[in-house]
Amino acid sequence: MEAGNNLLLGVTGGIAAYKSVELARLFRKAGLNVRVVMTDAATRFVTPMTFQAITGEAVRVDLFDPMHEAAMGHIELARWADHFLIAPASADFLARMANGLADDLLSTLCLVSTAPVSVAPAMNVNMWKHAATRKNIELLADRGVRILGPAVGEQACGDSGPGRMPEAAEIVSALMYSSAEGVFGGKKVMLTAGPTREAVDPVRFISNRSSGRMGFALAEAFAREGAEVVLVSGPVSLDTPPGVERIDVVSAQQMHDAVFDNLSGVDLFVGCAAVADYRPEHPSGQKIKKNANRMELSLVRNPDILAEVAALDNGPFTFGFAAETGALEENAKAKLVGKGLHMIAANLVGEGLGFDVEENALQVLWPGGETKLPMQDKKSLARALVGIVAQQYSNHLHQQGGSV
Ligand code: C5P
């Protein structure tokens, strides 16, 4: 969005509605024309008069309001909008939106409008984590709705976790100061994902429990933010996310070669694959027979793909992962520094943790800072991670004198 655009701001019923007053003010200050539509529940938290005073425009609540409909009908109002933002978006409103209901003015506008839609969910942490909300969010994201947040932290109800509406300034910068196609519009992102398989003989291999879910979710989240995405994947049973170019490989050496053959023009490199550190030195051309009581396998080191990319002169921004069974922060910091990365996400792995499961929790570190992302499904984790990468990448470019 840019100054002069028309923004339709939908406000639904939640305590975070008070933050939307500041949001409307900041959008006005940034030169946007803002019209506010509130649900009935939203008016219990903030009065329409407050938004009217801030935006200089009459606020609409009722679908069947003859006076407003005569001035600008709801179809015209939907057409007027260049962008549609619903903040806060309550669990109930997201459910109604996901199901295509049109039982009040705001939900009707959601069906009529063809403008890009963003939502800033805000609700209690358990409501956010509920399977029904998860499903609704995925449905909306699949339909191209941009999900902003939620932020993690203390909630008005006393609970703590994901569910807070992001601060007004963060929402404004996410929508105003990124290119029209998303935060990573015009950028090329390469990711590695999944395990690698190191052949012992034609039928046996050494591998690990990585499912590839985190890397695939990240590839999807980057593509949704407008990036051109190349995903170099080990053997996994996952569908390629929409808009993502996929290169399938089997071994670490093949992954290494695929990465370096396609690295030209890559702005960000994300090493999410669980690359085997060692491979059998002399894989047998024939199936090995069980003739002896003991067998020894000699292994040699595989190349460290991420470290090699990070060591390139004028190479891409590098973001790696550290899967650890203990001393999480210490090991992650050692890898951040040792491999010369810009950012690392660390998680604990082991029985039911990290690998081959739907949910994960991450500690994200960069030189001079860190943040924690609590246990959540890998798709919402991926969206949160892409937001953090955007901030760190933008700092990195500013240090180099460019912009995201
Ligand atoms: O195995 P390690 O803990 O060092 O992995 C940390 C990071 O390095 C991960 O992001 C992984 O994808 C990457 N890596 C790699 N090539 C290897 C080993 C690890 O790219 N051979």
Tab-separated table of N, CA and C in Angstrom, residues 88-222:
chain	number	residue	atom	x	y	z
A	88	PRO	N	-8.773	-5.833	15.157
A	88	PRO	CA	-8.466	-7.235	15.377
A	88	PRO	C	-9.481	-8.129	14.672
A	89	ALA	N	-9.035	-9.343	14.320
A	89	ALA	CA	-9.949	-10.346	13.769
A	89	ALA	C	-10.183	-11.376	14.875
A	90	SER	N	-11.401	-11.413	15.393
A	90	SER	CA	-11.718	-12.347	16.489
A	90	SER	C	-11.832	-13.768	15.947
A	91	ALA	N	-11.781	-14.761	16.845
A	91	ALA	CA	-11.925	-16.164	16.434
A	91	ALA	C	-13.255	-16.359	15.722
A	92	ASP	N	-14.295	-15.716	16.257
A	92	ASP	CA	-15.628	-15.851	15.657
A	92	ASP	C	-15.645	-15.256	14.247
A	93	PHE	N	-15.028	-14.098	14.078
A	93	PHE	CA	-15.070	-13.480	12.754
A	93	PHE	C	-14.272	-14.305	11.744
A	94	LEU	N	-13.120	-14.844	12.182
A	94	LEU	CA	-12.318	-15.675	11.274
A	94	LEU	C	-13.119	-16.899	10.836
A	95	ALA	N	-13.888	-17.461	11.785
A	95	ALA	CA	-14.712	-18.636	11.462
A	95	ALA	C	-15.784	-18.270	10.446
A	96	ARG	N	-16.395	-17.095	10.644
A	96	ARG	CA	-17.444	-16.672	9.705
A	96	ARG	C	-16.852	-16.385	8.328
A	97	MET	N	-15.676	-15.777	8.339
A	97	MET	CA	-15.001	-15.460	7.079
A	97	MET	C	-14.613	-16.744	6.346
A	98	ALA	N	-14.058	-17.695	7.094
A	98	ALA	CA	-13.611	-18.956	6.490
A	98	ALA	C	-14.782	-19.695	5.854
A	99	ASN	N	-15.950	-19.536	6.466
A	99	ASN	CA	-17.126	-20.246	5.953
A	99	ASN	C	-17.955	-19.420	4.974
A	100	GLY	N	-17.489	-18.224	4.668
A	100	GLY	CA	-18.199	-17.411	3.666
A	100	GLY	C	-19.541	-16.897	4.128
A	101	LEU	N	-19.723	-16.698	5.436
A	101	LEU	CA	-21.006	-16.154	5.917
A	101	LEU	C	-21.096	-14.666	5.562
A	102	ALA	N	-22.316	-14.193	5.449
A	102	ALA	CA	-22.522	-12.778	5.127
A	102	ALA	C	-23.715	-12.287	5.935
A	103	ASP	N	-23.587	-12.397	7.285
A	103	ASP	CA	-24.737	-12.070	8.132
A	103	ASP	C	-24.604	-10.722	8.829
A	104	ASP	N	-23.604	-9.941	8.462
A	104	ASP	CA	-23.549	-8.548	8.904
A	104	ASP	C	-22.767	-7.759	7.846
A	105	LEU	N	-22.587	-6.474	8.067
A	105	LEU	CA	-21.966	-5.649	7.028
A	105	LEU	C	-20.526	-6.091	6.744
A	106	LEU	N	-19.728	-6.306	7.812
A	106	LEU	CA	-18.308	-6.602	7.594
A	106	LEU	C	-18.115	-7.941	6.870
A	107	SER	N	-18.853	-8.971	7.296
A	107	SER	CA	-18.695	-10.276	6.632
A	107	SER	C	-19.194	-10.208	5.189
A	108	THR	N	-20.228	-9.408	4.946
A	108	THR	CA	-20.728	-9.242	3.578
A	108	THR	C	-19.663	-8.574	2.708
A	109	LEU	N	-19.020	-7.545	3.260
A	109	LEU	CA	-17.964	-6.853	2.513
A	109	LEU	C	-16.820	-7.799	2.162
A	110	CYS	N	-16.534	-8.755	3.066
A	110	CYS	CA	-15.466	-9.730	2.800
A	110	CYS	C	-15.784	-10.550	1.556
A	111	LEU	N	-17.066	-10.833	1.342
A	111	LEU	CA	-17.448	-11.615	0.155
A	111	LEU	C	-17.478	-10.757	-1.102
A	112	VAL	N	-17.849	-9.502	-0.939
A	112	VAL	CA	-17.992	-8.626	-2.116
A	112	VAL	C	-16.636	-8.143	-2.611
A	113	SER	N	-15.739	-7.832	-1.665
A	113	SER	CA	-14.481	-7.178	-2.039
A	113	SER	C	-13.558	-8.107	-2.827
A	114	THR	N	-12.895	-7.537	-3.826
A	114	THR	CA	-11.884	-8.302	-4.561
A	114	THR	C	-10.491	-7.759	-4.227
A	115	ALA	N	-10.426	-6.829	-3.261
A	115	ALA	CA	-9.136	-6.243	-2.857
A	115	ALA	C	-8.352	-7.271	-2.042
A	116	PRO	N	-7.017	-7.130	-1.979
A	116	PRO	CA	-6.236	-8.026	-1.121
A	116	PRO	C	-6.675	-7.869	0.346
A	117	VAL	N	-6.771	-8.986	1.038
A	117	VAL	CA	-7.257	-8.957	2.425
A	117	VAL	C	-6.155	-9.396	3.390
A	118	SER	N	-6.007	-8.649	4.472
A	118	SER	CA	-5.109	-9.048	5.556
A	118	SER	C	-5.936	-9.128	6.834
A	119	VAL	N	-5.558	-10.050	7.715
A	119	VAL	CA	-6.230	-10.121	9.019
A	119	VAL	C	-5.178	-10.130	10.117
A	120	ALA	N	-5.500	-9.476	11.227
A	120	ALA	CA	-4.614	-9.500	12.399
A	120	ALA	C	-5.386	-10.187	13.527
A	121	PRO	N	-5.244	-11.520	13.626
A	121	PRO	CA	-6.017	-12.241	14.642
A	121	PRO	C	-5.647	-11.785	16.053
A	122	ALA	N	-6.631	-11.767	16.947
A	122	ALA	CA	-6.379	-11.443	18.357
A	122	ALA	C	-7.398	-12.207	19.181
A	123	MET	N	-6.909	-13.042	20.066
A	123	MET	CA	-7.810	-13.847	20.895
A	123	MET	C	-7.027	-14.511	22.008
A	124	ASN	N	-7.738	-15.169	22.902
A	124	ASN	CA	-7.098	-15.936	23.970
A	124	ASN	C	-6.244	-17.051	23.351
A	125	VAL	N	-5.133	-17.361	24.011
A	125	VAL	CA	-4.176	-18.338	23.483
A	125	VAL	C	-4.830	-19.698	23.183
A	126	ASN	N	-5.769	-20.134	24.037
A	126	ASN	CA	-6.405	-21.445	23.796
A	126	ASN	C	-7.345	-21.389	22.594
A	127	MET	N	-7.986	-20.238	22.405
A	127	MET	CA	-8.843	-20.082	21.219
A	127	MET	C	-7.979	-20.140	19.959
A	128	TRP	N	-6.808	-19.498	20.019
A	128	TRP	CA	-5.900	-19.489	18.861
A	128	TRP	C	-5.409	-20.897	18.546
A	129	LYS	N	-5.146	-21.681	19.617
A	129	LYS	CA	-4.590	-23.022	19.409
A	129	LYS	C	-5.667	-24.059	19.081
A	130	HIS	N	-6.935	-23.694	19.274
A	130	HIS	CA	-8.017	-24.667	19.058
A	130	HIS	C	-8.016	-25.174	17.608
A	131	ALA	N	-8.295	-26.468	17.461
A	131	ALA	CA	-8.265	-27.085	16.128
A	131	ALA	C	-9.176	-26.356	15.136
A	132	ALA	N	-10.302	-25.839	15.633
A	132	ALA	CA	-11.242	-25.150	14.729
A	132	ALA	C	-10.588	-23.877	14.182
A	133	THR	N	-9.925	-23.115	15.060
A	133	THR	CA	-9.273	-21.876	14.612
A	133	THR	C	-8.104	-22.204	13.687
A	134	ARG	N	-7.345	-23.246	14.040
A	134	ARG	CA	-6.205	-23.645	13.191
A	134	ARG	C	-6.690	-23.895	11.759
A	135	LYS	N	-7.796	-24.652	11.670
A	135	LYS	CA	-8.343	-25.029	10.364
A	135	LYS	C	-8.802	-23.771	9.610
A	136	ASN	N	-9.489	-22.870	10.345
A	136	ASN	CA	-9.980	-21.647	9.701
A	136	ASN	C	-8.824	-20.797	9.179
A	137	ILE	N	-7.757	-20.695	9.966
A	137	ILE	CA	-6.591	-19.899	9.554
A	137	ILE	C	-5.963	-20.513	8.308
A	138	GLU	N	-5.826	-21.843	8.302
A	138	GLU	CA	-5.225	-22.486	7.124
A	138	GLU	C	-6.081	-22.260	5.878
A	139	LEU	N	-7.416	-22.358	6.071
A	139	LEU	CA	-8.342	-22.134	4.954
A	139	LEU	C	-8.168	-20.729	4.390
A	140	LEU	N	-8.112	-19.758	5.284
A	140	LEU	CA	-7.986	-18.359	4.846
A	140	LEU	C	-6.627	-18.136	4.189
A	141	ALA	N	-5.566	-18.682	4.793
A	141	ALA	CA	-4.223	-18.511	4.215
A	141	ALA	C	-4.176	-19.151	2.828
A	142	ASP	N	-4.799	-20.327	2.674
A	142	ASP	CA	-4.835	-20.993	1.368
A	142	ASP	C	-5.561	-20.151	0.326
A	143	ARG	N	-6.531	-19.351	0.818
A	143	ARG	CA	-7.279	-18.490	-0.108
A	143	ARG	C	-6.540	-17.199	-0.427
A	144	GLY	N	-5.355	-17.030	0.154
A	144	GLY	CA	-4.551	-15.846	-0.157
A	144	GLY	C	-4.713	-14.714	0.840
A	145	VAL	N	-5.446	-14.957	1.942
A	145	VAL	CA	-5.568	-13.917	2.974
A	145	VAL	C	-4.235	-13.848	3.723
A	146	ARG	N	-3.747	-12.623	3.919
A	146	ARG	CA	-2.465	-12.472	4.620
A	146	ARG	C	-2.712	-12.447	6.128
A	147	ILE	N	-2.001	-13.298	6.861
A	147	ILE	CA	-2.213	-13.389	8.309
A	147	ILE	C	-1.090	-12.618	9.004
A	148	LEU	N	-1.443	-11.569	9.735
A	148	LEU	CA	-0.440	-10.757	10.428
A	148	LEU	C	-0.448	-11.145	11.904
A	149	GLY	N	0.607	-11.779	12.358
A	149	GLY	CA	0.668	-12.222	13.753
A	149	GLY	C	-0.028	-13.545	13.926
A	150	PRO	N	-0.542	-13.855	15.130
A	150	PRO	CA	-0.553	-12.979	16.287
A	150	PRO	C	0.807	-12.915	16.969
A	151	ALA	N	0.974	-11.869	17.785
A	151	ALA	CA	2.199	-11.736	18.566
A	151	ALA	C	2.083	-12.622	19.811
A	152	VAL	N	3.220	-12.886	20.403
A	152	VAL	CA	3.288	-13.747	21.588
A	152	VAL	C	3.514	-12.866	22.806
A	153	GLY	N	2.872	-13.231	23.925
A	153	GLY	CA	3.163	-12.474	25.159
A	153	GLY	C	1.993	-12.519	26.113
A	154	GLU	N	1.982	-11.581	27.050
A	154	GLU	CA	0.931	-11.491	28.069
A	154	GLU	C	-0.381	-11.104	27.408
A	155	GLN	N	-1.473	-11.702	27.882
A	155	GLN	CA	-2.777	-11.360	27.319
A	155	GLN	C	-3.633	-10.652	28.354
A	156	ALA	N	-4.636	-9.904	27.857
A	156	ALA	CA	-5.502	-9.154	28.767
A	156	ALA	C	-6.162	-10.088	29.772
A	157	CYS	N	-6.434	-11.361	29.374
A	157	CYS	CA	-7.115	-12.308	30.249
A	157	CYS	C	-6.167	-12.909	31.294
A	158	GLY	N	-4.872	-12.572	31.227
A	158	GLY	CA	-3.924	-13.089	32.221
A	158	GLY	C	-3.103	-14.254	31.692
A	159	ASP	N	-3.575	-14.892	30.597
A	159	ASP	CA	-2.801	-15.988	30.012
A	159	ASP	C	-1.611	-15.418	29.258
A	160	SER	N	-0.733	-16.320	28.845
A	160	SER	CA	0.425	-15.875	28.080
A	160	SER	C	0.641	-16.841	26.920
A	161	GLY	N	1.047	-16.313	25.772
A	161	GLY	CA	1.279	-17.170	24.601
A	161	GLY	C	0.879	-16.431	23.344
A	162	PRO	N	0.760	-17.153	22.200
A	162	PRO	CA	0.372	-16.474	20.970
A	162	PRO	C	-1.109	-16.088	21.009
A	163	GLY	N	-1.463	-14.907	20.545
A	163	GLY	CA	-2.860	-14.486	20.522
A	163	GLY	C	-3.016	-12.978	20.576
A	164	ARG	N	-1.933	-12.268	20.888
A	164	ARG	CA	-2.015	-10.801	20.941
A	164	ARG	C	-2.028	-10.208	19.533
A	165	MET	N	-2.791	-9.142	19.363
A	165	MET	CA	-2.713	-8.438	18.075
A	165	MET	C	-1.347	-7.742	18.016
A	166	PRO	N	-0.631	-7.838	16.863
A	166	PRO	CA	0.648	-7.127	16.776
A	166	PRO	C	0.443	-5.635	17.035
A	167	GLU	N	1.498	-4.960	17.487
A	167	GLU	CA	1.390	-3.520	17.748
A	167	GLU	C	1.046	-2.789	16.440
A	168	ALA	N	0.318	-1.666	16.579
A	168	ALA	CA	-0.151	-0.923	15.404
A	168	ALA	C	0.999	-0.590	14.444
A	169	ALA	N	2.123	-0.144	15.003
A	169	ALA	CA	3.242	0.264	14.132
A	169	ALA	C	3.767	-0.923	13.321
A	170	GLU	N	3.742	-2.130	13.921
A	170	GLU	CA	4.219	-3.327	13.199
A	170	GLU	C	3.283	-3.647	12.035
A	171	ILE	N	1.972	-3.510	12.275
A	171	ILE	CA	1.006	-3.800	11.205
A	171	ILE	C	1.181	-2.792	10.074
A	172	VAL	N	1.344	-1.529	10.443
A	172	VAL	CA	1.513	-0.488	9.423
A	172	VAL	C	2.772	-0.774	8.605
A	173	SER	N	3.870	-1.126	9.288
A	173	SER	CA	5.083	-1.342	8.485
A	173	SER	C	4.959	-2.611	7.648
A	174	ALA	N	4.254	-3.633	8.137
A	174	ALA	CA	4.079	-4.851	7.324
A	174	ALA	C	3.286	-4.549	6.048
A	175	LEU	N	2.297	-3.644	6.161
A	175	LEU	CA	1.442	-3.386	4.996
A	175	LEU	C	1.928	-2.240	4.115
A	176	MET	N	2.627	-1.286	4.712
A	176	MET	CA	3.016	-0.097	3.931
A	176	MET	C	4.420	-0.191	3.370
A	177	TYR	N	5.329	-0.742	4.171
A	177	TYR	CA	6.722	-0.626	3.769
A	177	TYR	C	7.266	-1.922	3.193
A	178	SER	N	6.391	-2.680	2.537
A	178	SER	CA	6.839	-3.848	1.783
A	178	SER	C	6.310	-3.637	0.375
A	179	SER	N	6.880	-4.350	-0.584
A	179	SER	CA	6.419	-4.154	-1.955
A	179	SER	C	4.996	-4.695	-2.093
A	180	ALA	N	4.339	-4.324	-3.185
A	180	ALA	CA	2.931	-4.687	-3.366
A	180	ALA	C	2.737	-6.196	-3.271
A	181	GLU	N	3.742	-6.963	-3.680
A	181	GLU	CA	3.561	-8.422	-3.727
A	181	GLU	C	3.874	-9.092	-2.400
A	182	GLY	N	4.316	-8.367	-1.390
A	182	GLY	CA	4.643	-8.991	-0.111
A	182	GLY	C	6.015	-8.542	0.335
A	183	VAL	N	6.359	-8.952	1.565
A	183	VAL	CA	7.611	-8.496	2.168
A	183	VAL	C	8.822	-8.918	1.335
A	184	PHE	N	8.727	-10.112	0.710
A	184	PHE	CA	9.868	-10.614	-0.052
A	184	PHE	C	9.654	-10.535	-1.569
A	185	GLY	N	8.767	-9.628	-1.994
A	185	GLY	CA	8.556	-9.432	-3.427
A	185	GLY	C	9.869	-9.093	-4.114
A	186	GLY	N	10.171	-9.758	-5.233
A	186	GLY	CA	11.396	-9.469	-5.978
A	186	GLY	C	12.635	-10.149	-5.416
A	187	LYS	N	12.482	-10.896	-4.308
A	187	LYS	CA	13.641	-11.572	-3.709
A	187	LYS	C	13.605	-13.066	-4.044
A	188	LYS	N	14.796	-13.657	-4.146
A	188	LYS	CA	14.872	-15.092	-4.422
A	188	LYS	C	15.364	-15.811	-3.164
A	189	VAL	N	14.593	-16.799	-2.738
A	189	VAL	CA	14.922	-17.541	-1.526
A	189	VAL	C	15.171	-18.999	-1.902
A	190	MET	N	16.286	-19.554	-1.427
A	190	MET	CA	16.516	-20.986	-1.630
A	190	MET	C	16.487	-21.683	-0.270
A	191	LEU	N	15.792	-22.801	-0.216
A	191	LEU	CA	15.745	-23.566	1.033
A	191	LEU	C	16.164	-25.002	0.778
A	192	THR	N	16.809	-25.616	1.788
A	192	THR	CA	16.982	-27.066	1.752
A	192	THR	C	16.015	-27.638	2.787
A	193	ALA	N	15.484	-28.825	2.523
A	193	ALA	CA	14.522	-29.417	3.461
A	193	ALA	C	14.613	-30.930	3.434
A	194	GLY	N	14.112	-31.542	4.517
A	194	GLY	CA	14.024	-33.001	4.583
A	194	GLY	C	15.345	-33.651	4.957
A	195	PRO	N	15.348	-34.981	4.946
A	195	PRO	CA	16.575	-35.709	5.282
A	195	PRO	C	17.404	-35.937	4.026
A	196	THR	N	18.589	-36.464	4.183
A	196	THR	CA	19.300	-37.005	3.014
A	196	THR	C	19.484	-38.503	3.277
A	197	ARG	N	19.710	-39.241	2.204
A	197	ARG	CA	19.949	-40.691	2.331
A	197	ARG	C	21.339	-40.987	1.797
A	198	GLU	N	22.123	-41.688	2.589
A	198	GLU	CA	23.498	-42.002	2.206
A	198	GLU	C	23.588	-43.502	1.952
A	199	ALA	N	23.832	-43.855	0.702
A	199	ALA	CA	23.755	-45.267	0.300
A	199	ALA	C	24.853	-46.116	0.942
A	200	VAL	N	24.416	-47.276	1.452
A	200	VAL	CA	25.352	-48.292	1.961
A	200	VAL	C	25.575	-49.313	0.840
A	201	ASP	N	24.471	-49.686	0.218
A	201	ASP	CA	24.499	-50.545	-0.971
A	201	ASP	C	23.248	-50.202	-1.777
A	202	PRO	N	22.928	-50.900	-2.876
A	202	PRO	CA	21.782	-50.449	-3.689
A	202	PRO	C	20.431	-50.469	-2.963
A	203	VAL	N	20.311	-51.192	-1.846
A	203	VAL	CA	19.005	-51.253	-1.174
A	203	VAL	C	19.021	-50.657	0.238
A	204	ARG	N	20.176	-50.310	0.754
A	204	ARG	CA	20.230	-49.807	2.137
A	204	ARG	C	20.834	-48.405	2.180
A	205	PHE	N	20.392	-47.667	3.184
A	205	PHE	CA	20.948	-46.320	3.335
A	205	PHE	C	20.952	-45.892	4.804
A	206	ILE	N	21.721	-44.830	5.090
A	206	ILE	CA	21.711	-44.187	6.413
A	206	ILE	C	20.931	-42.895	6.254
A	207	SER	N	19.994	-42.644	7.176
A	207	SER	CA	19.199	-41.424	7.068
A	207	SER	C	18.765	-40.956	8.456
A	208	ASN	N	17.799	-40.090	8.541
A	208	ASN	CA	17.318	-39.604	9.846
A	208	ASN	C	15.811	-39.374	9.785
A	209	ARG	N	15.235	-38.919	10.907
A	209	ARG	CA	13.773	-38.844	11.041
A	209	ARG	C	13.147	-37.567	10.484
A	210	SER	N	13.921	-36.708	9.851
A	210	SER	CA	13.344	-35.451	9.362
A	210	SER	C	12.203	-35.730	8.370
A	211	SER	N	11.069	-35.015	8.561
A	211	SER	CA	9.909	-35.210	7.674
A	211	SER	C	9.898	-34.175	6.549
A	212	GLY	N	10.657	-33.082	6.725
A	212	GLY	CA	10.646	-31.994	5.731
A	212	GLY	C	9.551	-30.973	5.978
A	213	ARG	N	8.675	-31.217	6.993
A	213	ARG	CA	7.504	-30.331	7.187
A	213	ARG	C	7.888	-28.882	7.453
A	214	MET	N	8.905	-28.683	8.296
A	214	MET	CA	9.287	-27.303	8.646
A	214	MET	C	9.781	-26.562	7.391
A	215	GLY	N	10.651	-27.224	6.620
A	215	GLY	CA	11.200	-26.588	5.421
A	215	GLY	C	10.118	-26.302	4.388
A	216	PHE	N	9.178	-27.237	4.227
A	216	PHE	CA	8.102	-27.037	3.253
A	216	PHE	C	7.182	-25.905	3.699
A	217	ALA	N	6.897	-25.857	5.024
A	217	ALA	CA	6.037	-24.780	5.544
A	217	ALA	C	6.732	-23.432	5.345
A	218	LEU	N	8.037	-23.399	5.544
A	218	LEU	CA	8.795	-22.153	5.347
A	218	LEU	C	8.797	-21.731	3.878
A	219	ALA	N	8.984	-22.707	2.993
A	219	ALA	CA	8.974	-22.412	1.554
A	219	ALA	C	7.633	-21.787	1.177
A	220	GLU	N	6.551	-22.353	1.713
A	220	GLU	CA	5.209	-21.839	1.427
A	220	GLU	C	5.053	-20.415	1.971
A	221	ALA	N	5.537	-20.199	3.199
A	221	ALA	CA	5.392	-18.870	3.822
A	221	ALA	C	6.201	-17.819	3.055
A	222	PHE	N	7.383	-18.166	2.582
A	222	PHE	CA	8.178	-17.213	1.793
A	222	PHE	C	7.473	-16.914	0.460
